[in-house]
Amino acid sequence: KEERDSVVIESEFGVAAVGKDYKYVRYSVGERAEQFYDLKKNPGENYNQLAEYEGSEALAGLKEAVNRHLAERKERAAGLKCT
């Protein structure tokens, strides 16, 4: 059985990738459109830790999961277009 590193969730407000210990959120709009949380150190998500984790493998992996999800969604949407 293959285990996932993260789960990607999409809503009308944006996209999030959630792993065992970390959460990355990218909102569609807003001043703080990107947010990152270390769920062990900051379980209540009381403050954005994006700057603190910039360049980390944890942040890079969750950003990649969101980017991959958005690219796949774009490909699926292109396949649904009527000509």
C-alpha positions as protocol buffer text, in pm:
chain_id: "A"
residue {
  index: 1
  type: LYS
  ca { x: 0 y: 0 z: 0 }
}
residue {
  index: 2
  type: GLU
  ca { x: 145 y: 336 z: -108 }
}
residue {
  index: 3
  type: GLU
  ca { x: 147 y: 607 z: 156 }
}
residue {
  index: 4
  type: ARG
  ca { x: 99 y: 972 z: 60 }
}
residue {
  index: 5
  type: ASP
  ca { x: 329 y: 1247 z: 182 }
}
residue {
  index: 6
  type: SER
  ca { x: 45 y: 1500 z: 175 }
}
residue {
  index: 7
  type: VAL
  ca { x: -317 y: 1559 z: 87 }
}
residue {
  index: 8
  type: VAL
  ca { x: -419 y: 1852 z: -134 }
}
residue {
  index: 9
  type: ILE
  ca { x: -744 y: 2031 z: -56 }
}
residue {
  index: 10
  type: GLU
  ca { x: -905 y: 2292 z: -279 }
}
residue {
  index: 11
  type: SER
  ca { x: -1180 y: 2538 z: -197 }
}
residue {
  index: 12
  type: GLU
  ca { x: -1323 y: 2854 z: -347 }
}
residue {
  index: 13
  type: PHE
  ca { x: -1061 y: 3048 z: -148 }
}
residue {
  index: 14
  type: GLY
  ca { x: -748 y: 2861 z: -251 }
}
residue {
  index: 15
  type: VAL
  ca { x: -549 y: 2538 z: -224 }
}
residue {
  index: 16
  type: ALA
  ca { x: -374 y: 2371 z: 70 }
}
residue {
  index: 17
  type: ALA
  ca { x: -135 y: 2080 z: 102 }
}
residue {
  index: 18
  type: VAL
  ca { x: -134 y: 1912 z: 440 }
}
residue {
  index: 19
  type: GLY
  ca { x: 128 y: 1664 z: 554 }
}
residue {
  index: 20
  type: LYS
  ca { x: 181 y: 1486 z: 883 }
}
residue {
  index: 21
  type: ASP
  ca { x: 374 y: 1774 z: 1040 }
}
residue {
  index: 22
  type: TYR
  ca { x: 323 y: 2073 z: 809 }
}
residue {
  index: 23
  type: LYS
  ca { x: 55 y: 2267 z: 623 }
}
residue {
  index: 24
  type: TYR
  ca { x: 99 y: 2501 z: 324 }
}
residue {
  index: 25
  type: VAL
  ca { x: -187 y: 2724 z: 209 }
}
residue {
  index: 26
  type: ARG
  ca { x: -207 y: 2936 z: -106 }
}
residue {
  index: 27
  type: TYR
  ca { x: -506 y: 3167 z: -118 }
}
residue {
  index: 28
  type: SER
  ca { x: -642 y: 3311 z: -443 }
}
residue {
  index: 29
  type: VAL
  ca { x: -622 y: 3669 z: -314 }
}
residue {
  index: 30
  type: GLY
  ca { x: -506 y: 3860 z: -14 }
}
residue {
  index: 31
  type: GLU
  ca { x: -212 y: 4025 z: 146 }
}
residue {
  index: 32
  type: ARG
  ca { x: -87 y: 3699 z: 298 }
}
residue {
  index: 33
  type: ALA
  ca { x: -173 y: 3472 z: 6 }
}
residue {
  index: 34
  type: GLU
  ca { x: 86 y: 3213 z: 113 }
}
residue {
  index: 35
  type: GLN
  ca { x: 95 y: 3062 z: 459 }
}
residue {
  index: 36
  type: PHE
  ca { x: 293 y: 2779 z: 615 }
}
residue {
  index: 37
  type: TYR
  ca { x: 253 y: 2611 z: 953 }
}
residue {
  index: 38
  type: ASP
  ca { x: 461 y: 2365 z: 1152 }
}
residue {
  index: 39
  type: LEU
  ca { x: 175 y: 2170 z: 1308 }
}
residue {
  index: 40
  type: LYS
  ca { x: 390 y: 2035 z: 1592 }
}
residue {
  index: 41
  type: LYS
  ca { x: 531 y: 2372 z: 1702 }
}
residue {
  index: 42
  type: ASN
  ca { x: 224 y: 2575 z: 1608 }
}
residue {
  index: 43
  type: PRO
  ca { x: -78 y: 2337 z: 1627 }
}
residue {
  index: 44
  type: GLY
  ca { x: -330 y: 2620 z: 1652 }
}
residue {
  index: 45
  type: GLU
  ca { x: -191 y: 2784 z: 1336 }
}
residue {
  index: 46
  type: ASN
  ca { x: -162 y: 3107 z: 1535 }
}
residue {
  index: 47
  type: TYR
  ca { x: 112 y: 3262 z: 1323 }
}
residue {
  index: 48
  type: ASN
  ca { x: 242 y: 3223 z: 969 }
}
residue {
  index: 49
  type: GLN
  ca { x: 583 y: 3054 z: 961 }
}
residue {
  index: 50
  type: LEU
  ca { x: 648 y: 3097 z: 588 }
}
residue {
  index: 51
  type: ALA
  ca { x: 958 y: 3318 z: 628 }
}
residue {
  index: 52
  type: GLU
  ca { x: 1101 y: 3091 z: 897 }
}
residue {
  index: 53
  type: TYR
  ca { x: 1084 y: 2785 z: 669 }
}
residue {
  index: 54
  type: GLU
  ca { x: 1179 y: 2950 z: 337 }
}
residue {
  index: 55
  type: GLY
  ca { x: 1414 y: 2714 z: 152 }
}
residue {
  index: 56
  type: SER
  ca { x: 1324 y: 2410 z: 364 }
}
residue {
  index: 57
  type: GLU
  ca { x: 1244 y: 2069 z: 217 }
}
residue {
  index: 58
  type: ALA
  ca { x: 911 y: 2065 z: 401 }
}
residue {
  index: 59
  type: LEU
  ca { x: 793 y: 2389 z: 240 }
}
residue {
  index: 60
  type: ALA
  ca { x: 931 y: 2297 z: -102 }
}
residue {
  index: 61
  type: GLY
  ca { x: 756 y: 1959 z: -98 }
}
residue {
  index: 62
  type: LEU
  ca { x: 416 y: 2103 z: -8 }
}
residue {
  index: 63
  type: LYS
  ca { x: 451 y: 2386 z: -262 }
}
residue {
  index: 64
  type: GLU
  ca { x: 530 y: 2123 z: -526 }
}
residue {
  index: 65
  type: ALA
  ca { x: 220 y: 1924 z: -428 }
}
residue {
  index: 66
  type: VAL
  ca { x: 4 y: 2235 z: -475 }
}
residue {
  index: 67
  type: ASN
  ca { x: 171 y: 2323 z: -807 }
}
residue {
  index: 68
  type: ARG
  ca { x: 125 y: 1965 z: -933 }
}
residue {
  index: 69
  type: HIS
  ca { x: -242 y: 1968 z: -831 }
}
residue {
  index: 70
  type: LEU
  ca { x: -304 y: 2298 z: -1010 }
}
residue {
  index: 71
  type: ALA
  ca { x: -125 y: 2178 z: -1325 }
}
residue {
  index: 72
  type: GLU
  ca { x: -329 y: 1854 z: -1330 }
}
residue {
  index: 73
  type: ARG
  ca { x: -651 y: 2049 z: -1279 }
}
residue {
  index: 74
  type: LYS
  ca { x: -561 y: 2278 z: -1569 }
}
residue {
  index: 75
  type: GLU
  ca { x: -494 y: 1975 z: -1792 }
}
residue {
  index: 76
  type: ARG
  ca { x: -827 y: 1816 z: -1696 }
}
residue {
  index: 77
  type: ALA
  ca { x: -1012 y: 2142 z: -1764 }
}
residue {
  index: 78
  type: ALA
  ca { x: -846 y: 2173 z: -2106 }
}
residue {
  index: 79
  type: GLY
  ca { x: -968 y: 1824 z: -2193 }
}
residue {
  index: 80
  type: LEU
  ca { x: -1327 y: 1922 z: -2114 }
}
residue {
  index: 81
  type: LYS
  ca { x: -1342 y: 2220 z: -2351 }
}
residue {
  index: 82
  type: CYS
  ca { x: -1589 y: 2198 z: -2636 }
}
residue {
  index: 83
  type: THR
  ca { x: -1467 y: 2285 z: -2984 }
}
